[in-house]
Tab-separated table of C-alpha atoms and ligand atoms in Angstrom:
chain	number	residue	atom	x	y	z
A	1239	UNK	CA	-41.291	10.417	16.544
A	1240	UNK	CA	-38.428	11.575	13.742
A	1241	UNK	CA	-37.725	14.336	13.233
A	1242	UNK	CA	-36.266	13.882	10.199
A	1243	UNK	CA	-36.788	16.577	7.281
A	1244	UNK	CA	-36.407	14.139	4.038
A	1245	UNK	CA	-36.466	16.813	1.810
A	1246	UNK	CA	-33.855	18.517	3.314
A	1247	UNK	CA	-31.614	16.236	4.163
A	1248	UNK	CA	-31.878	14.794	0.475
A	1249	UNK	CA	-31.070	18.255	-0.688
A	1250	UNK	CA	-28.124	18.346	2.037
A	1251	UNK	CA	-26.596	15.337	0.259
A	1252	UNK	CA	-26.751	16.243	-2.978
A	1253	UNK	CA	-25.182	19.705	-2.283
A	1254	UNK	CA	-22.813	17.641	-0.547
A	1255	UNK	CA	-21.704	15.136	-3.388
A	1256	UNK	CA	-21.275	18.116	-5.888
A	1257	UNK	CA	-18.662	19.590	-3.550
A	1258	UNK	CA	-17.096	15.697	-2.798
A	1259	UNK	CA	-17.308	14.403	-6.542
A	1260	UNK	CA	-13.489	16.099	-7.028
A	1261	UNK	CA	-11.949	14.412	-4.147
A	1262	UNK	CA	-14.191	11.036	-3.908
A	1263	UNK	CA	-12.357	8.394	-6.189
A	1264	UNK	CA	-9.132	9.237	-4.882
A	1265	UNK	CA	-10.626	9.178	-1.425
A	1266	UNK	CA	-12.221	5.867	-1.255
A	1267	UNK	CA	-12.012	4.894	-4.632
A	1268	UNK	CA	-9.526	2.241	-3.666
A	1269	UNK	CA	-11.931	0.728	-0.991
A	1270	UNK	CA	-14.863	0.884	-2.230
A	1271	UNK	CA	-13.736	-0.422	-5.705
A	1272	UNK	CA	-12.557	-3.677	-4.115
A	1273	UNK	CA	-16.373	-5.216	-3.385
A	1274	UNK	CA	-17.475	-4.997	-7.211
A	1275	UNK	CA	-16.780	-8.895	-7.706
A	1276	UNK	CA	-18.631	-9.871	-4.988
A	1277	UNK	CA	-21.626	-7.457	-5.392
A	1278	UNK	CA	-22.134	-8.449	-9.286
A	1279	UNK	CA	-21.787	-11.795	-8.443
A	1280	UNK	CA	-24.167	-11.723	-5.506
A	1281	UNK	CA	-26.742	-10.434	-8.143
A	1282	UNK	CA	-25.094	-12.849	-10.770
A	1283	UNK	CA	-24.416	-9.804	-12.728
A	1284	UNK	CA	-22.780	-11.993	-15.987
A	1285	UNK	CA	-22.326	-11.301	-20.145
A	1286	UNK	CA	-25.631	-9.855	-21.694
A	1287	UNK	CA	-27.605	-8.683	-17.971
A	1288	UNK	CA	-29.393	-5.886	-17.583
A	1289	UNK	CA	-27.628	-4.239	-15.071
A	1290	UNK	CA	-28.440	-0.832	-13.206
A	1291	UNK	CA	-25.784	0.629	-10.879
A	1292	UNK	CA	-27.779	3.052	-8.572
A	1293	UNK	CA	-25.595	5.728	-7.159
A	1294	UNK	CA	-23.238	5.306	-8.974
A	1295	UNK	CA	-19.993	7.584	-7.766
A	1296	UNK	CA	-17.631	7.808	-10.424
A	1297	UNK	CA	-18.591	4.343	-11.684
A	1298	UNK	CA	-16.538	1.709	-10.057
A	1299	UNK	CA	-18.972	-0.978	-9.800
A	1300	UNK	CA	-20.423	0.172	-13.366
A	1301	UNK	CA	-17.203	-0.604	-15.033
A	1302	UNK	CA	-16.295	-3.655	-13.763
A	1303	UNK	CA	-19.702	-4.924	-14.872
A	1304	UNK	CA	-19.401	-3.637	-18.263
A	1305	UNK	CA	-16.239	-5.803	-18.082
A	1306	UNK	CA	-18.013	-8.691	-17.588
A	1307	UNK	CA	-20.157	-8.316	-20.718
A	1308	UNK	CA	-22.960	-6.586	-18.853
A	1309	UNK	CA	-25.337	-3.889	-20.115
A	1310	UNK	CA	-24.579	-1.363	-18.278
A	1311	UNK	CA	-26.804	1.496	-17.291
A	1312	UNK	CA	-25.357	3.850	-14.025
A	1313	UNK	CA	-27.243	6.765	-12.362
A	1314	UNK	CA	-26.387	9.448	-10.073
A	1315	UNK	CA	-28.057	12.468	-8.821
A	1316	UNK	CA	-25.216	14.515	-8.607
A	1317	UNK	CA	-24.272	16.150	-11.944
A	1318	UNK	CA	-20.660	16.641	-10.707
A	1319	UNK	CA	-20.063	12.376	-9.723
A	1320	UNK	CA	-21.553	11.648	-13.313
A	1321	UNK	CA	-19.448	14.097	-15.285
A	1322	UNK	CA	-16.788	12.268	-13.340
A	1323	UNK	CA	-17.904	8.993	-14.331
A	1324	UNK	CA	-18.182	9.531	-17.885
A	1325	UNK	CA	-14.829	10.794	-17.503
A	1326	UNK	CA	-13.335	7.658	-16.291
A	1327	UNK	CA	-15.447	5.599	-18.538
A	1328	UNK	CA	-16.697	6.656	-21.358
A	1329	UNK	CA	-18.387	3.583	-22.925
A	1330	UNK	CA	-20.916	3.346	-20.598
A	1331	UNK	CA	-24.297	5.048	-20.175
A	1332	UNK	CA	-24.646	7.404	-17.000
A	1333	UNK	CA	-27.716	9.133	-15.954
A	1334	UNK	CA	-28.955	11.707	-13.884
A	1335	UNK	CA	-31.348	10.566	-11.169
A	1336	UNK	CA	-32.983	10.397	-8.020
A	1337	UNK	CA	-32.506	6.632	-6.659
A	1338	UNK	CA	-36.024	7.390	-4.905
A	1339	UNK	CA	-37.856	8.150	-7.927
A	1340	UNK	CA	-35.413	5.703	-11.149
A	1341	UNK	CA	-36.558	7.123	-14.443
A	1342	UNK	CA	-37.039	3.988	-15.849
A	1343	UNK	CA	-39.890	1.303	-16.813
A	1344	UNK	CA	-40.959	-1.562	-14.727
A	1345	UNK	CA	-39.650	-4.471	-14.806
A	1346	UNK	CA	-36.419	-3.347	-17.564
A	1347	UNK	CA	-33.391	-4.924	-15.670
A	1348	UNK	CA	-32.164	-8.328	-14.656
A	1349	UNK	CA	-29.893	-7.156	-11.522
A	1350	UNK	CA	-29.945	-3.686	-9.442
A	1351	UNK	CA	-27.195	-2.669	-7.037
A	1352	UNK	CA	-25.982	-0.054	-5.323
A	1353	UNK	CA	-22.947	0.281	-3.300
A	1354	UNK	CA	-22.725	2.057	-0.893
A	1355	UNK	CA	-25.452	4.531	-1.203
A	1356	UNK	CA	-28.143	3.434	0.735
A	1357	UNK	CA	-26.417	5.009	3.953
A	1358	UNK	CA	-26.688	8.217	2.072
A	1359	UNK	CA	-30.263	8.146	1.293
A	1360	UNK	CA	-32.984	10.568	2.843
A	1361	UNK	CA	-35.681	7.658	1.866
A	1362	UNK	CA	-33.859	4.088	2.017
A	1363	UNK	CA	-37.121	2.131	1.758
A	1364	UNK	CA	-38.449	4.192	-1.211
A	1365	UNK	CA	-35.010	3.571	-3.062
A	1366	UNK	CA	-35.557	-0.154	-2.206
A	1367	UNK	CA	-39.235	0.078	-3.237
A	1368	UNK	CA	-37.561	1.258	-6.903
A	1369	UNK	CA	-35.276	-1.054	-7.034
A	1370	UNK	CA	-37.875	-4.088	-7.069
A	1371	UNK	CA	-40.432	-2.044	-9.189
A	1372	UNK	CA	-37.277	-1.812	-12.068
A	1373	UNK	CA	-36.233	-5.407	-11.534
A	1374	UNK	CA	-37.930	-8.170	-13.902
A	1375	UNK	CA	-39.225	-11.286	-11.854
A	1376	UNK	CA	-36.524	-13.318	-10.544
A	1377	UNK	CA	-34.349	-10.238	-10.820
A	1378	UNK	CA	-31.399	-10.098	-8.086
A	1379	UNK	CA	-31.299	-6.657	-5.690
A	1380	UNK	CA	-27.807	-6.168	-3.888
A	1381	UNK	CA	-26.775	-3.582	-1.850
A	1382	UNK	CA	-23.119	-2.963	0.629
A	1383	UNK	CA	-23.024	-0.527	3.693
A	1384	UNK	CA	-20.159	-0.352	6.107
A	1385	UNK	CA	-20.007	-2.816	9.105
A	1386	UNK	CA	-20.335	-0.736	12.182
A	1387	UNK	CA	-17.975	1.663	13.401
A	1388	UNK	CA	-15.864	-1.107	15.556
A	1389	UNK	CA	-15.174	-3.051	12.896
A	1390	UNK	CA	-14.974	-0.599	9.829
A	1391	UNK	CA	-12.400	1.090	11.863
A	1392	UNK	CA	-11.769	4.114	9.460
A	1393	UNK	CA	-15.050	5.660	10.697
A	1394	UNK	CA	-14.701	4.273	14.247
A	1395	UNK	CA	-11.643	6.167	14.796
A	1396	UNK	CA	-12.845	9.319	13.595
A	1397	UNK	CA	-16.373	9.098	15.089
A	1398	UNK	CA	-14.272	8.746	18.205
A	1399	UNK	CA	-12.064	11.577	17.947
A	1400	UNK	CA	-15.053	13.807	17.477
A	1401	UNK	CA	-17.024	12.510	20.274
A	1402	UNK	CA	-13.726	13.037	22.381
A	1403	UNK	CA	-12.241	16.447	21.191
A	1404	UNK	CA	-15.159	18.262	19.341
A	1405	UNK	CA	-19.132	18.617	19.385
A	1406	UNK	CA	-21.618	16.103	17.916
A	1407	UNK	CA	-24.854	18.370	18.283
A	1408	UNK	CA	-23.644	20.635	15.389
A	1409	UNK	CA	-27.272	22.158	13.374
A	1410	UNK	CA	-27.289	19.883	10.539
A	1411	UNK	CA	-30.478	18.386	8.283
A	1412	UNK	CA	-30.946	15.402	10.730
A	1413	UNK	CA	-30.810	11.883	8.054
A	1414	UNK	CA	-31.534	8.164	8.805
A	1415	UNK	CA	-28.873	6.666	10.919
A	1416	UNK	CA	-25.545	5.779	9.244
A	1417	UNK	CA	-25.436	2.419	10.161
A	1418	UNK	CA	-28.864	1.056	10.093
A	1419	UNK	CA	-28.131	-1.167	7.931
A	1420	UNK	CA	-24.756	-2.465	8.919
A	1421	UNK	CA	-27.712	-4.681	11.222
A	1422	UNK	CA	-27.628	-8.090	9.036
A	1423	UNK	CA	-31.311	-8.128	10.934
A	1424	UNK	CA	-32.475	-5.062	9.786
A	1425	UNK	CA	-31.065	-5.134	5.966
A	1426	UNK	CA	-32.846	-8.599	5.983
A	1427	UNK	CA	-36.111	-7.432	7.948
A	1428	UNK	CA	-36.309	-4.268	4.904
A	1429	UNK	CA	-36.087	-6.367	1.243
A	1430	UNK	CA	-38.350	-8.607	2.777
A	1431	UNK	CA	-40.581	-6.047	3.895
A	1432	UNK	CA	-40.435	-4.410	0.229
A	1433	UNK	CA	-41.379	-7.517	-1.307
A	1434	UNK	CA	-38.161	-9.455	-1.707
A	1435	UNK	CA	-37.170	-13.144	-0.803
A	1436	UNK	CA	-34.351	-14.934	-0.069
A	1437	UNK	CA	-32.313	-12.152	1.436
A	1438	UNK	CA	-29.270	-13.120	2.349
A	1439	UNK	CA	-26.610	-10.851	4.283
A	1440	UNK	CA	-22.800	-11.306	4.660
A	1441	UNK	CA	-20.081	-9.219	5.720
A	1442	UNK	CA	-17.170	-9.158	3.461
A	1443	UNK	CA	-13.477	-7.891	4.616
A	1444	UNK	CA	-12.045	-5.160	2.676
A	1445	UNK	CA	-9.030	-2.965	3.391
A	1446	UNK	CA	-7.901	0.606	3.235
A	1447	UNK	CA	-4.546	1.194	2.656
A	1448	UNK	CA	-2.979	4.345	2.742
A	1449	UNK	CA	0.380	6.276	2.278
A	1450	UNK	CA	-0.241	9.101	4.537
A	1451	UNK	CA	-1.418	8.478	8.312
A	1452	UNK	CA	-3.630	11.881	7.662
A	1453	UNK	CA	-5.133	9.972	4.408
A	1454	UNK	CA	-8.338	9.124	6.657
A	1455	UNK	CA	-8.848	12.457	7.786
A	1456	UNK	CA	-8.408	14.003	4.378
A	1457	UNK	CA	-10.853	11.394	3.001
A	1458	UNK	CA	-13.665	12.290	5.683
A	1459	UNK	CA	-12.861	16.015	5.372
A	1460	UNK	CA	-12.539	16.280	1.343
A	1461	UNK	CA	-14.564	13.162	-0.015
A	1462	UNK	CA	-17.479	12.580	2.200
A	1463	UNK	CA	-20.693	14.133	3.488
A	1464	UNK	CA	-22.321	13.495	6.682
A	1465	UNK	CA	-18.714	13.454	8.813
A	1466	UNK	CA	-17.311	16.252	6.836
A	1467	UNK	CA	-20.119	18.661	7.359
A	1468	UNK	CA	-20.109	17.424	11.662
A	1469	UNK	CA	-15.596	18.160	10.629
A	1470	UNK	CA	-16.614	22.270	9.358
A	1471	UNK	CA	-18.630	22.565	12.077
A	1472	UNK	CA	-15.702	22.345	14.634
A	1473	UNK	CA	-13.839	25.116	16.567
A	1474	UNK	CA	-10.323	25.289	15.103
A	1475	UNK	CA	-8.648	24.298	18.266
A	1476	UNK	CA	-11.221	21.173	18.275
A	1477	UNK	CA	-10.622	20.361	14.557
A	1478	UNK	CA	-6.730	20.207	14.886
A	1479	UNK	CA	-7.258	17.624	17.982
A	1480	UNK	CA	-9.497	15.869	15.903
A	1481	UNK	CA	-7.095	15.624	12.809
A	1482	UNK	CA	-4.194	14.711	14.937
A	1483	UNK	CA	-5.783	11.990	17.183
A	1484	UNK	CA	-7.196	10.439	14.031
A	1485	UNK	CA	-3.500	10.330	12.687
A	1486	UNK	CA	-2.253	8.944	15.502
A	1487	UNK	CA	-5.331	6.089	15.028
A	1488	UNK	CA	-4.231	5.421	11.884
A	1489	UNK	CA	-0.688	5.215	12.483
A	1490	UNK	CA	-1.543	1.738	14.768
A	1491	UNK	CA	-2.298	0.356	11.430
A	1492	UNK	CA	1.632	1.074	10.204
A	1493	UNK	CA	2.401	-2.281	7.480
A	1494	UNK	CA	5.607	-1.594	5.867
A	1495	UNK	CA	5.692	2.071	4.257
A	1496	UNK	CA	1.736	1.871	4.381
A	1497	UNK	CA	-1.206	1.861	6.746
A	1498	UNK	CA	-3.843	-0.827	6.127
A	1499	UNK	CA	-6.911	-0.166	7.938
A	1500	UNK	CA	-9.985	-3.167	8.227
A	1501	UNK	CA	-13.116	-1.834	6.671
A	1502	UNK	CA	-15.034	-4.745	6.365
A	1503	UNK	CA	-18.969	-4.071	4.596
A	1504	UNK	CA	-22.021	-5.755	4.954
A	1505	UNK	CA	-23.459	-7.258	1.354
A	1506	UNK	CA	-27.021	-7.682	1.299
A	1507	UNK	CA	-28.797	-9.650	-1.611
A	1508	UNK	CA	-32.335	-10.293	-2.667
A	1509	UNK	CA	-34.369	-11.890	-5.205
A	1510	UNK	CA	-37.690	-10.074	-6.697
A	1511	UNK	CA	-40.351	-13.151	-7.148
A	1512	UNK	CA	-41.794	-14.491	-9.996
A	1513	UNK	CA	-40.576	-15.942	-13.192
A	1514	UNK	CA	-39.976	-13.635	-16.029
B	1242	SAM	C1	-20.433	6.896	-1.052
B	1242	SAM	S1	-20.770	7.317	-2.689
B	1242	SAM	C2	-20.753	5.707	-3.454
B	1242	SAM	C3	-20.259	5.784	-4.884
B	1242	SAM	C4	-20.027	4.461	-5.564
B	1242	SAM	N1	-21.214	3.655	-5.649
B	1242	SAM	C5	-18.885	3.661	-4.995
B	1242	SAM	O1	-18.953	2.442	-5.106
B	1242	SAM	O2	-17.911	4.200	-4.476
B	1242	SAM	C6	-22.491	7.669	-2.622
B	1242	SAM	C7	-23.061	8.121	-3.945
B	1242	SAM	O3	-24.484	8.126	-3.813
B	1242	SAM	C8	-24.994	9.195	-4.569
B	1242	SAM	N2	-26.343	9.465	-4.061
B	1242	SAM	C9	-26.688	9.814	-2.798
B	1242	SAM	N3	-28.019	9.957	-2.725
B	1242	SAM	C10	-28.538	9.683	-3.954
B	1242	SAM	C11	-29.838	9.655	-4.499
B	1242	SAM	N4	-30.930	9.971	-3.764
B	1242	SAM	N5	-29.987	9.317	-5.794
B	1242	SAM	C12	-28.911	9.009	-6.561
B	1242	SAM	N6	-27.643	9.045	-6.106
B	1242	SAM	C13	-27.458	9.365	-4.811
B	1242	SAM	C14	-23.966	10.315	-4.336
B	1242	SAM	O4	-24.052	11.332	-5.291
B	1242	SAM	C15	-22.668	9.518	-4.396
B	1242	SAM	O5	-22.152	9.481	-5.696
């Protein structure tokens, strides 16, 4: 049986992303930012689609559709990411929004994605379940996670560390597992269980690289959510061993004056049926 409290987990998140939204572009802007090509063009996101960006961030994959010739609508449901967003880009429409309940009509956009936000989500399926109810027939549904831990090895160290120096059974609002869907099986198994076809999974090989061997840590600690709450939640002595056997991680990864770190994602993609 879960024992997961949606509601509060949801609310955990959000309260989470206000406090992030300062720190998150510079964070993982750089990382994240570097799947837009493939995710538009896994939903064949081209000049004139309707195209909704769900959880949107500051709007990396929002703008680089609205490059293409896209119409671009992005949501959020953190006030502080979209005032961000609007910030960086100020031609394009952002929204406040729940990706579990989208504000918008049936059937109103040729291509839905989301990157990385589905690992965030209280209610994955229902956000899925929105997703195809907003998507016209034949409409294309894409979505990236992280590969697991072992391969996306920015997480892997730090998961590590904590498991190693601190505690892992700290009293936080218990959410769905953070890599469910780094599982090709089960990203595939849940669009076709919410109506979808064709889905098609693929892991594509990004890179972090970084100036500072403590940029990880300060990215987990200042930009994220779920690992910087389990980071507070440490005994001083326990956080420093943390910080500093994460550094020393990182510093494997030494390429010149940088650190490049593999964080490959998975892609998932989906087509809603019909013909519109
Ligand atoms: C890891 S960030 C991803 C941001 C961006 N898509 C990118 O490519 O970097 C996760 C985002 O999901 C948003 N988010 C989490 N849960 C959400 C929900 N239920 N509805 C809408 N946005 C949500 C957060 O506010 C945050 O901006």
């Amino acid at each position: 049986m879960s024992t997961i409290d949606a509601a509060a987990f949801h609310d955990f998140e959000r309260d989470g992303w206000e406090r992030a939204a300062e720190y998150y572009a510079a964070a993982f802007g750089d990382v994240t930012g570097q799947i837009a090509a493939p995710l538009l063009d896994a939903v064949g996101a081209g000049k004139g689609a309707r195209v909704l960006d769900v959880a949107t961030g500051p709007g990396f994959v929002a703008a680089a559709a609205a490059n293409r010739g896209a119409t671009v609508t992005a949501l959020d449901f953190s006030p502080a990411m979209i005032a961000a967003a609007r910030r960086l880009h100020p031609g394009i429409v952002f929204r406040d929004g729940d990706a579990e309940a989208l504000p918008f009509d049936d059937a109103s956009f040729d291509a839905v994605v989301m990157n990385f936000g589905l690992l965030h989500l209280a209610r994955p399926e229902s956000a899925i379940a929105e997703a195809h109810r907003v998507l016209r027939p034949g409409g294309r549904y894409a979505f990236t996670v992280w590969a697991p831990p072992n391969q996306a090895v920015g997480f892997g160290m730090a998961l590590k560390a904590i498991e190693t120096f601190g505690r892992t059974d700290v009293p936080l609002p218990e959410g769905p597992p953070f890599f469910r869907f780094s599982a090709v099986d089960e990203s595939q198994q849940t669009l076709h269980r919410a109506g979808f076809v064709d889905a098609d999974t693929r892991v594509v090989p990004l890179t972090w690289s970084l100036d500072s061997a403590d940029a990880v840590f300060e990215a987990l600690w200042r930009g994220g959510v779920r690992t910087a709450a389990v980071l507070r939640a440490q005994t001083p002595e326990a956080l420093d061993a943390i910080r500093t056997s994460v550094r020393k991680s990182v510093e494997r990864y030494k390429d010149g004056d940088r650190f490049v770190l593999p964080m490959p994602a998975v892609l998932a993609s989906a087509t809603k049926p019909g013909r519109s």
